[in-house]
mmCIF file of C-alpha atoms in Angstrom:
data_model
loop_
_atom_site.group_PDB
_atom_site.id
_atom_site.type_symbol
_atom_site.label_atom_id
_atom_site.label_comp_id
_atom_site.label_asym_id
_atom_site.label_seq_id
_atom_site.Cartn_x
_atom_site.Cartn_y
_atom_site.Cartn_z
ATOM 1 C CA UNK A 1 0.000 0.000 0.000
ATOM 2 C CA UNK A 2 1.390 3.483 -0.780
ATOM 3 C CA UNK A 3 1.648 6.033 1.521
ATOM 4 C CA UNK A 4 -1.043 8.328 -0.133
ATOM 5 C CA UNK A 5 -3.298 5.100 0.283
ATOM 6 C CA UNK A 6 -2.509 4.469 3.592
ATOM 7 C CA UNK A 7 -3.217 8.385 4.041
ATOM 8 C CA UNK A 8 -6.734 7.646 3.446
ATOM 9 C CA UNK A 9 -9.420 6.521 6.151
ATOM 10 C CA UNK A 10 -11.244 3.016 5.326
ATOM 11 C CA UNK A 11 -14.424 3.530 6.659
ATOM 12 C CA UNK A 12 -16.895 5.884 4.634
ATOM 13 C CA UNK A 13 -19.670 6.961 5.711
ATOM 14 C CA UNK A 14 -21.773 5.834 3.126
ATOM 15 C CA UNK A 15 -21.718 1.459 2.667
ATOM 16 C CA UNK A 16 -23.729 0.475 -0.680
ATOM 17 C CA UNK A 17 -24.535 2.516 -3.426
ATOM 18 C CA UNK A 18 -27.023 1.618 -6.224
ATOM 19 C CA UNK A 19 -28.423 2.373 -9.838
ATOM 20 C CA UNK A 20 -31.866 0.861 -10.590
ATOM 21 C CA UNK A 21 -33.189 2.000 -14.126
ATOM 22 C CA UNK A 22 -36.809 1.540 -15.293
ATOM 23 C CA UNK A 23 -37.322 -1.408 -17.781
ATOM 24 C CA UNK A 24 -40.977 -2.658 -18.678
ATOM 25 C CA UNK A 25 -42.664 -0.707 -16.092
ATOM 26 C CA UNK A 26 -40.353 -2.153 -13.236
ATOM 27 C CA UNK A 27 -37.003 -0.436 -11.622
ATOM 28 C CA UNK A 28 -34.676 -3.173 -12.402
ATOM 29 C CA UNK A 29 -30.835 -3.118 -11.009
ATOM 30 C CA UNK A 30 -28.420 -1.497 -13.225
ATOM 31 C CA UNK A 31 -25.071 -0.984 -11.571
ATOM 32 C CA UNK A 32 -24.056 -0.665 -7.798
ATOM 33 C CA UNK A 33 -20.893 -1.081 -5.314
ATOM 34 C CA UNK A 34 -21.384 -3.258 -2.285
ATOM 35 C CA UNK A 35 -18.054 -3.655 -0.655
ATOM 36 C CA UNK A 36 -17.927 -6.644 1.307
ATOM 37 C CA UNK A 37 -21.461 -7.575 1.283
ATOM 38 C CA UNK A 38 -21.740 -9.832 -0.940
ATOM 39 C CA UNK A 39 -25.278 -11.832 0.095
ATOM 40 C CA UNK A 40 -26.301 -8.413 0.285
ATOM 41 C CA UNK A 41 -25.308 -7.692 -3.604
ATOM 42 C CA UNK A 42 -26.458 -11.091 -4.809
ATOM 43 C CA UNK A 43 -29.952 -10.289 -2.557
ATOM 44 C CA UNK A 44 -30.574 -6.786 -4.777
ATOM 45 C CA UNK A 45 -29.079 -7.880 -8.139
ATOM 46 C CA UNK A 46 -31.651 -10.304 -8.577
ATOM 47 C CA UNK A 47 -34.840 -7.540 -6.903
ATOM 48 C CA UNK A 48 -36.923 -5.586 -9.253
ATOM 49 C CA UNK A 49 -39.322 -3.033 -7.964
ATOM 50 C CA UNK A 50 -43.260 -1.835 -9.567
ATOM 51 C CA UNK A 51 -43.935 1.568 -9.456
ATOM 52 C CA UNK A 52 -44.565 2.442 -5.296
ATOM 53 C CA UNK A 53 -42.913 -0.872 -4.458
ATOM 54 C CA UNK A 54 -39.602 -0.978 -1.731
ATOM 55 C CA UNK A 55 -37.883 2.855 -1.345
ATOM 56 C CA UNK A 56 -36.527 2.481 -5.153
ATOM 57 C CA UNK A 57 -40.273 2.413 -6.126
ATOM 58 C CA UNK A 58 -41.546 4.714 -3.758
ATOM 59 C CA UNK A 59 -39.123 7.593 -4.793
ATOM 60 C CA UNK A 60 -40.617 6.740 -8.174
ATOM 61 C CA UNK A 61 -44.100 6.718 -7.491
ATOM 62 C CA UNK A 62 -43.480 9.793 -5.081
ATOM 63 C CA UNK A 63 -41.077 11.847 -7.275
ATOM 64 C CA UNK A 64 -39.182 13.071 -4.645
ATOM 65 C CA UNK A 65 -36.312 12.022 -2.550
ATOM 66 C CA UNK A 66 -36.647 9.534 0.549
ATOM 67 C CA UNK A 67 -34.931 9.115 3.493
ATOM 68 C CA UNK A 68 -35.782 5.890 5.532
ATOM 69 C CA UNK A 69 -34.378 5.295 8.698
ATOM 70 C CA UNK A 70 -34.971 2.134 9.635
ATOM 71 C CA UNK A 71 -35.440 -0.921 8.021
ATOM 72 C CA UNK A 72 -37.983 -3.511 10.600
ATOM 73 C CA UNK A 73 -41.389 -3.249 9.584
ATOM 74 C CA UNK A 74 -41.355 -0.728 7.022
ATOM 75 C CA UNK A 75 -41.620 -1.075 3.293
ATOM 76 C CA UNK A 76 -38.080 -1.792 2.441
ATOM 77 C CA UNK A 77 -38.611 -5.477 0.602
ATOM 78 C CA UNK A 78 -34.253 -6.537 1.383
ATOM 79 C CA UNK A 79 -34.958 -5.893 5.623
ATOM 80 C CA UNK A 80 -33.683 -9.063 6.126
ATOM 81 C CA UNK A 81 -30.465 -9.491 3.859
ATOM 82 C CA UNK A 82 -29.713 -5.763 5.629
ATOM 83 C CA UNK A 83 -29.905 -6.662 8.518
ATOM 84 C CA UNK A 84 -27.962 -9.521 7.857
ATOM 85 C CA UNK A 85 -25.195 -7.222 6.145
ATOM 86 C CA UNK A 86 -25.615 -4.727 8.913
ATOM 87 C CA UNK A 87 -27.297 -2.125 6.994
ATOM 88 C CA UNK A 88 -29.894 0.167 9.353
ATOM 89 C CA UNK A 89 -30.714 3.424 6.637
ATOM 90 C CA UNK A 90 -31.276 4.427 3.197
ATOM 91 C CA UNK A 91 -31.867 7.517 1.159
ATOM 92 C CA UNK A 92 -33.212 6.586 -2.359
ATOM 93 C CA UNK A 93 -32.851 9.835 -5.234
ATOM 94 C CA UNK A 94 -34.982 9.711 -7.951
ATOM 95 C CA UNK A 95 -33.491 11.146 -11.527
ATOM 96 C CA UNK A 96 -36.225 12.752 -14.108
ATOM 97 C CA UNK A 97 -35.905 14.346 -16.919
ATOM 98 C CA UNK A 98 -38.851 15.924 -17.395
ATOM 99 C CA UNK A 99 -41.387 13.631 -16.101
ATOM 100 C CA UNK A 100 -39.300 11.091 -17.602
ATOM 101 C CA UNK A 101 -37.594 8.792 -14.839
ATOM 102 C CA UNK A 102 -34.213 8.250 -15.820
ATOM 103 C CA UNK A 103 -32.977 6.132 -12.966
ATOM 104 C CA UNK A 104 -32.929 6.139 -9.023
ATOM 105 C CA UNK A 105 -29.757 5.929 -6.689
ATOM 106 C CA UNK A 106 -29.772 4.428 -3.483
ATOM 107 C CA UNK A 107 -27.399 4.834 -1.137
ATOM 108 C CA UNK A 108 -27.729 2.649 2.108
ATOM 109 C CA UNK A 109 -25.712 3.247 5.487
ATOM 110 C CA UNK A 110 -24.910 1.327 8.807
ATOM 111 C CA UNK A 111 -25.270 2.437 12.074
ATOM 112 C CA UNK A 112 -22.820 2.907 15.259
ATOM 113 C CA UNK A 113 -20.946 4.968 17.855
ATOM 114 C CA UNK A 114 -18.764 7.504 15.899
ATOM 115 C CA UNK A 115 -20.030 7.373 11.934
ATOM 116 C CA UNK A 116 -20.801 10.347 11.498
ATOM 117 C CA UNK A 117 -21.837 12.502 8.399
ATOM 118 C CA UNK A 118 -25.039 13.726 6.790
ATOM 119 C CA UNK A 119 -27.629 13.048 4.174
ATOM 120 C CA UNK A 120 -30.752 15.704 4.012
ATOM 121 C CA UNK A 121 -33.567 16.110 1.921
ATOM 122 C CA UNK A 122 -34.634 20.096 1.916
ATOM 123 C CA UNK A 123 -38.032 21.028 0.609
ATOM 124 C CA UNK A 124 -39.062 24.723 -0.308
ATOM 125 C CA UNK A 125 -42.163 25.519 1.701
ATOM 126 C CA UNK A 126 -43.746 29.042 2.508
ATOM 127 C CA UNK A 127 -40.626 30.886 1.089
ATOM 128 C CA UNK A 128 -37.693 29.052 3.092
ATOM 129 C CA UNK A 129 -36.082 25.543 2.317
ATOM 130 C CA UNK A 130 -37.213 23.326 5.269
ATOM 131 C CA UNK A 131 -35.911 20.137 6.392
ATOM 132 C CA UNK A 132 -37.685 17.142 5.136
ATOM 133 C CA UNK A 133 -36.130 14.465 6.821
ATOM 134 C CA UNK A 134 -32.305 12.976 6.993
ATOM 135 C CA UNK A 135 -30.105 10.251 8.070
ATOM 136 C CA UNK A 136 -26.717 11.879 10.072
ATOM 137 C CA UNK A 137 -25.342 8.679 12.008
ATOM 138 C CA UNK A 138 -23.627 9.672 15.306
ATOM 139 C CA UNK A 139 -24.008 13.396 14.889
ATOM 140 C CA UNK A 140 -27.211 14.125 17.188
ATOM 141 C CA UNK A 141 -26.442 17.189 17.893
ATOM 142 C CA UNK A 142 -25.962 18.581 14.385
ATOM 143 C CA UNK A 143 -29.290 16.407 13.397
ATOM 144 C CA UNK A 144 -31.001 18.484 15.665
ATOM 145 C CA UNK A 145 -30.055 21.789 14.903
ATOM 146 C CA UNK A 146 -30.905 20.858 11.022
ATOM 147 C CA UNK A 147 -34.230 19.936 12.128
ATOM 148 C CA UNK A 148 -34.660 23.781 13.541
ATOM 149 C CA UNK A 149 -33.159 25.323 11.174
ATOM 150 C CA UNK A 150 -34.251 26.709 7.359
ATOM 151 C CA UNK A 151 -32.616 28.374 4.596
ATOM 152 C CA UNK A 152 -33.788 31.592 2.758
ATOM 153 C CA UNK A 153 -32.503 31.455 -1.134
ATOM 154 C CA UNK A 154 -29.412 31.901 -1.430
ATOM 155 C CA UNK A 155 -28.077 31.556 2.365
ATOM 156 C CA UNK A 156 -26.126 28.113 3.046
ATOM 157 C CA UNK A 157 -25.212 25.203 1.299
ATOM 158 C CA UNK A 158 -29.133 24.168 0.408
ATOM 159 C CA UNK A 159 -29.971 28.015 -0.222
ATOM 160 C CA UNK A 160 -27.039 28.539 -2.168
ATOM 161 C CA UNK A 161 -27.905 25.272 -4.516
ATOM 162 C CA UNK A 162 -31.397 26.553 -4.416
ATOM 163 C CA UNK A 163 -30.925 29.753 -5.953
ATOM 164 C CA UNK A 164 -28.239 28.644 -8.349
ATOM 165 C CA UNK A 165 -30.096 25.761 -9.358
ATOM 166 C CA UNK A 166 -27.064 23.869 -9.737
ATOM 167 C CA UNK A 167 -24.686 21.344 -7.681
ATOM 168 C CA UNK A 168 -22.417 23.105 -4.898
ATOM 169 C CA UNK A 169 -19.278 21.782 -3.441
ATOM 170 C CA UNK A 170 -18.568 23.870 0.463
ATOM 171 C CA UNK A 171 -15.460 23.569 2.226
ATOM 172 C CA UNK A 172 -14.377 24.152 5.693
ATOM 173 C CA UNK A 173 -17.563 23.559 6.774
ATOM 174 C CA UNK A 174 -16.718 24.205 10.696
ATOM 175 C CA UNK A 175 -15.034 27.379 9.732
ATOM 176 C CA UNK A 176 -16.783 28.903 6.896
ATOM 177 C CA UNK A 177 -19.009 31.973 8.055
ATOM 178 C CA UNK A 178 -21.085 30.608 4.389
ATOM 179 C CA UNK A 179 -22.583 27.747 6.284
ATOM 180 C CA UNK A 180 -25.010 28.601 8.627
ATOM 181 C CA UNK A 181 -24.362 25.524 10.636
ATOM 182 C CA UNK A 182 -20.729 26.045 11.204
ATOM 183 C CA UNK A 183 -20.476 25.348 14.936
ATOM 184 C CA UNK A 184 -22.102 22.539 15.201
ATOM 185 C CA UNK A 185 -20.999 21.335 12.219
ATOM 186 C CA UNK A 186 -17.378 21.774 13.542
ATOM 187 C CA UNK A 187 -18.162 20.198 16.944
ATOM 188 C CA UNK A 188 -19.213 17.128 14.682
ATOM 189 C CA UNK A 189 -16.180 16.624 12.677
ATOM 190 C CA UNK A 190 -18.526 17.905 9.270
ATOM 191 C CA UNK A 191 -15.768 19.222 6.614
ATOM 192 C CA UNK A 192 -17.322 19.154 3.209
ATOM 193 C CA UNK A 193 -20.472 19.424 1.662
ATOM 194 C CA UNK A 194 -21.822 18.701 -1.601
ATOM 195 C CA UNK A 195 -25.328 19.980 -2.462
ATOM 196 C CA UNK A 196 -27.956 18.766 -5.809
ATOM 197 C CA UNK A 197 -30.639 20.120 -6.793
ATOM 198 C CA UNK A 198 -33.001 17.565 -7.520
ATOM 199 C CA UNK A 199 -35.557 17.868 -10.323
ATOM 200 C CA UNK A 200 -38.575 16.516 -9.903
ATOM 201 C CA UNK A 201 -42.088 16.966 -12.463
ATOM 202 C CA UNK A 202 -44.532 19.541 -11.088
ATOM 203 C CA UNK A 203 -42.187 22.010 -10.086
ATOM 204 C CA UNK A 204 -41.371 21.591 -6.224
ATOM 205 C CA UNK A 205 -38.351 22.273 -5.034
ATOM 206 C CA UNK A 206 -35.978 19.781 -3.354
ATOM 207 C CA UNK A 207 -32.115 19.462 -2.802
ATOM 208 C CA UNK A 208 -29.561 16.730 -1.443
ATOM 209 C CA UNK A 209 -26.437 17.564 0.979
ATOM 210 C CA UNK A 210 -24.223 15.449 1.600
ATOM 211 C CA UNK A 211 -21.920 16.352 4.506
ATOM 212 C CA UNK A 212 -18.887 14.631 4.884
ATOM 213 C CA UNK A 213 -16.824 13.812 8.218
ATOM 214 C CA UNK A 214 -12.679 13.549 8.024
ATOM 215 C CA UNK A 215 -12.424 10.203 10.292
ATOM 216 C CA UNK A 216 -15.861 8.438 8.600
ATOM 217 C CA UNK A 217 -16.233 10.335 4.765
ATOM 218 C CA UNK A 218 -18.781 10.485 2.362
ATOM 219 C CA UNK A 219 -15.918 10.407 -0.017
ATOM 220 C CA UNK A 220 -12.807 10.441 -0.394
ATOM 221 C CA UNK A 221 -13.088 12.962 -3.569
ATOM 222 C CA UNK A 222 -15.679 15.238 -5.095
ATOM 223 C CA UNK A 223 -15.932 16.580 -8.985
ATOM 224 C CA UNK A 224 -18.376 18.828 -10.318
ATOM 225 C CA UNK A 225 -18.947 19.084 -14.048
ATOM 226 C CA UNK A 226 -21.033 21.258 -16.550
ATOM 227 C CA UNK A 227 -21.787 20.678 -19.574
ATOM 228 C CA UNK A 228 -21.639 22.495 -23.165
ATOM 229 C CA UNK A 229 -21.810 22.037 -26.730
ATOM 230 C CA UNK A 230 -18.522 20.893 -28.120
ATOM 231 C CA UNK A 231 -18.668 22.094 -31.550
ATOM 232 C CA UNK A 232 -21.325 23.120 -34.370
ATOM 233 C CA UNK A 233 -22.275 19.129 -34.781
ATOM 234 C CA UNK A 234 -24.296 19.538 -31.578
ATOM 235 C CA UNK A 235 -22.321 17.283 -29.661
ATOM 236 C CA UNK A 236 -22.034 17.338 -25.790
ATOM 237 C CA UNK A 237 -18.727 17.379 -23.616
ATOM 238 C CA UNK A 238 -18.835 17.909 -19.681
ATOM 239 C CA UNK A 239 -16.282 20.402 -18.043
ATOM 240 C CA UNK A 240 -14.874 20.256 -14.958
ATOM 241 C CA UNK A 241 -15.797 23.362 -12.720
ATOM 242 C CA UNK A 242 -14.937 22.348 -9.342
ATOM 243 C CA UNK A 243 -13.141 19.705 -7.337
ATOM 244 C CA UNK A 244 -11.725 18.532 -3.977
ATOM 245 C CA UNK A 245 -9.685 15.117 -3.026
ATOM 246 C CA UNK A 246 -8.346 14.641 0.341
ATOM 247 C CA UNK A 247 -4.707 13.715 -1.030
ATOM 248 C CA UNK A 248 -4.909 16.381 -3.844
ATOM 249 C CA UNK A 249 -6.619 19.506 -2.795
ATOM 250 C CA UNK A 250 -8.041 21.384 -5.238
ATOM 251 C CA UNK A 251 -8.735 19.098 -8.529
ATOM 252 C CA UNK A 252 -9.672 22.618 -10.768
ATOM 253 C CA UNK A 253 -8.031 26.043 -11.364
ATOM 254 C CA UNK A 254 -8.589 28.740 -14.200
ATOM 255 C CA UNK A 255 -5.673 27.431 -16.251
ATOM 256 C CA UNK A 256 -5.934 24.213 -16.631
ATOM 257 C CA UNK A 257 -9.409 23.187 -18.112
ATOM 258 C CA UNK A 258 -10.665 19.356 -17.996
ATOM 259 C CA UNK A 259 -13.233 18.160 -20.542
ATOM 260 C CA UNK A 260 -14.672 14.901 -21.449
ATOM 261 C CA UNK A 261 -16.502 13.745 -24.721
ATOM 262 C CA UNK A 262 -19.719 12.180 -24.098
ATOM 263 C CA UNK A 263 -18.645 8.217 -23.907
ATOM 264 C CA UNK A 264 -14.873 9.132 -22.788
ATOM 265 C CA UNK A 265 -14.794 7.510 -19.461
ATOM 266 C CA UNK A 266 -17.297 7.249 -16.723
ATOM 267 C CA UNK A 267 -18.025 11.085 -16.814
ATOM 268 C CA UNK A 268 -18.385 10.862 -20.576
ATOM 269 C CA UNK A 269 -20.864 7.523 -19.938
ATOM 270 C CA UNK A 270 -22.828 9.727 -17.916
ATOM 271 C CA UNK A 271 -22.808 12.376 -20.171
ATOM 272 C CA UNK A 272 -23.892 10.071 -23.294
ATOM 273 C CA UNK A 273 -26.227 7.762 -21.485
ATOM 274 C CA UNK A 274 -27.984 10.290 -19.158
ATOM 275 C CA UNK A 275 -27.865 7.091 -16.882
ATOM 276 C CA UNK A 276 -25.940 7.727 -13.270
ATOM 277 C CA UNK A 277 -23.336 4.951 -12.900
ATOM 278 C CA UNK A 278 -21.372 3.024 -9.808
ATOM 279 C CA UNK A 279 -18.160 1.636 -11.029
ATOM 280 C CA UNK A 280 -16.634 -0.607 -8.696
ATOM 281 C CA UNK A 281 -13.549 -2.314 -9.778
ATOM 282 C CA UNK A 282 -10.561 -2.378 -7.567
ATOM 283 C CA UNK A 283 -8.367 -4.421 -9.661
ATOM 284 C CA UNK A 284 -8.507 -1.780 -12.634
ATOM 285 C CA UNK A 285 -8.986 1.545 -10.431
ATOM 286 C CA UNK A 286 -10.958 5.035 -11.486
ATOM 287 C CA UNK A 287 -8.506 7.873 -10.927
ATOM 288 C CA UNK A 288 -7.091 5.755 -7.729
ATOM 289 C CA UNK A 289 -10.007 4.620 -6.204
ATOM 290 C CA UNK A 290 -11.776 1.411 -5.936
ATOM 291 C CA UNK A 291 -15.242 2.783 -6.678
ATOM 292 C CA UNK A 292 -17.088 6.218 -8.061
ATOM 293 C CA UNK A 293 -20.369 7.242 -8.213
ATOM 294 C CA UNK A 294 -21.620 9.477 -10.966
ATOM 295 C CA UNK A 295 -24.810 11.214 -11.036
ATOM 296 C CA UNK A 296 -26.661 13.271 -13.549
ATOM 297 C CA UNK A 297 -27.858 16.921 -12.880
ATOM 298 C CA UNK A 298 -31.125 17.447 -15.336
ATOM 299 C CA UNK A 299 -32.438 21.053 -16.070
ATOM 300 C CA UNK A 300 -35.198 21.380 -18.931
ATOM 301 C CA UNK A 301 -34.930 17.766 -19.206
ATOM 302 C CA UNK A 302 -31.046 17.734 -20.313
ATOM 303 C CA UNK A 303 -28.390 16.596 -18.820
ATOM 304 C CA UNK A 304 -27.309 20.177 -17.689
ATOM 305 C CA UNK A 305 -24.084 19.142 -14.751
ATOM 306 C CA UNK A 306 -22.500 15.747 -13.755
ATOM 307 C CA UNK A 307 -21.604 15.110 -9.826
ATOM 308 C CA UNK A 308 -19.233 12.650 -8.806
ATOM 309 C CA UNK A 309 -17.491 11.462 -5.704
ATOM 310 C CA UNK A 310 -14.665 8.747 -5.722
ATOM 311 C CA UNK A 311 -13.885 6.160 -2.500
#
């Protein structure tokens, strides 16, 4: 192991992440990183969901993101190969374009002493983005404060994502007078945060955070990309506008640009498909890492940014 590797915590924050993709009016499984859990992978690989069925279905059926926080009577349909794999929570994303469902991602955690971290769901209501539920592991504290707190447009990380109507990457989190939550999120070990907009048909108004701890991380690195037309043929490439790693710093500046053609790479596969995608291959490793996750940003029913984070 190298010394940048060894550099790196283990544990993230986050244990399973999965694609499902709608095929013949069921969510079926289209790509997905499951670590060690292997009866847990073979369990879901094999699941499909109808429209309002298990937490992929109900996002669907919903349109709208959904955090569940525990597993024992609800309507998850894999409670028992979690539990078996240790799994407690889940927060399922839905992707439209339009009022076209392109795909949701699930990401599932585990629960214990010191993970800590954040997932949140904000929904506009009356004016003021309110909390709609989340999943934040060890850090009570922080959970509640979120759960009294709301965002005006433009103020925070979910205001700021809000009125931009794009993805948002926020650093220093314990430090920066920009997030609203700064002490607590300090006391709690929060560093980064990474908000999405998420569009949804109708109109309302939700957005993801993701708030990532140094000892137990969401990720290990986060890329934001936007993309343009890449000549007069009409074709697509993504850019990169913004970027953090944990052994690298800063992965953009103003004189360096990084593109990617639509089907170059996983970006580009994102790009061309419109399809978010979990490689996992630690043989063969994505810009050092042993797994990504990207995820499409729609506006007006195009693929209009690409988020990614790498662990």
């Amino acid at each position: 192991m190298s010394a940048l590797a060894a550099d790196i915590p283990t544990a993230t924050f986050v244990e399973v992440t999965e694609v499902w993709v709608p095929k013949d009016g069921r969510l079926v499984w289209s790509s997905g990183n499951y670590g060690a859990l292997d009866d847990f992978a073979a369990a879901s690989e094999k699941q499909s969901f109808a429209k309002g069925e298990g937490l992929p279905g109900k996002a669907w059926e919903e349109a709208r993101p959904v955090v569940l926080k525990g597993f024992d009577g609800s309507y998850f349909l894999r409670a028992e190969a979690a539990r078996k794999a240790g799994l407690t929570s889940a927060v399922a994303m839905p992707i439209f374009a339009g009022s076209d469902l392109k795909a949701v991602v699930v990401v599932l955690c585990a629960d214990d002493a010191v993970r800590t971290g954040a997932i949140e769901v904000w929904h506009e209501e009356a004016g003021v983005l309110m909390l709609d539920d989340g999943y934040y592991g060890a850090a009570r504290h922080f959970e509640w404060v979120s759960q009294h707190t709301h965002f005006p447009r433009g103020q925070g990380l979910p205001g700021g994502v809000w009125a931009a109507n794009a993805p948002m990457l926020m650093r220093d989190l314990g430090s920066g007078y920009r997030f609203i939550r700064a002490d607590s999120a300090g006391k709690a070990g929060l560093t980064t945060g990474l908000g999405l907009p998420i569009a949804v048909p109708g109109g309302k108004t939700f957005v993801l955070t993701l708030l990532s701890a140094r000892g137990t991380p969401i990720a290990h690195r986060f890329e934001l990309w936007k993309t343009r037309s890449a000549g007069p043929d009409g074709a697509k490439e993504a850019v990169l506008t913004d970027g953090i790693c944990q052994r690298q710093g800063p992965l953009w500046d103003d004189e360096t640009e990084t593109t990617v053609a639509a089907w170059q790479g996983p970006i580009g596969q994102v790009l061309g498909s419109g399809i978010p995608l979990v490689k996992f291959d630690s043989a063969a490793q994505t810009a050092g890492y042993a797994s990504m996750v990207a995820v499409p940003i729609y506006r007006d029913g195009a693929v209009a940014h690409i988020v990614a984070w790498y662990y």
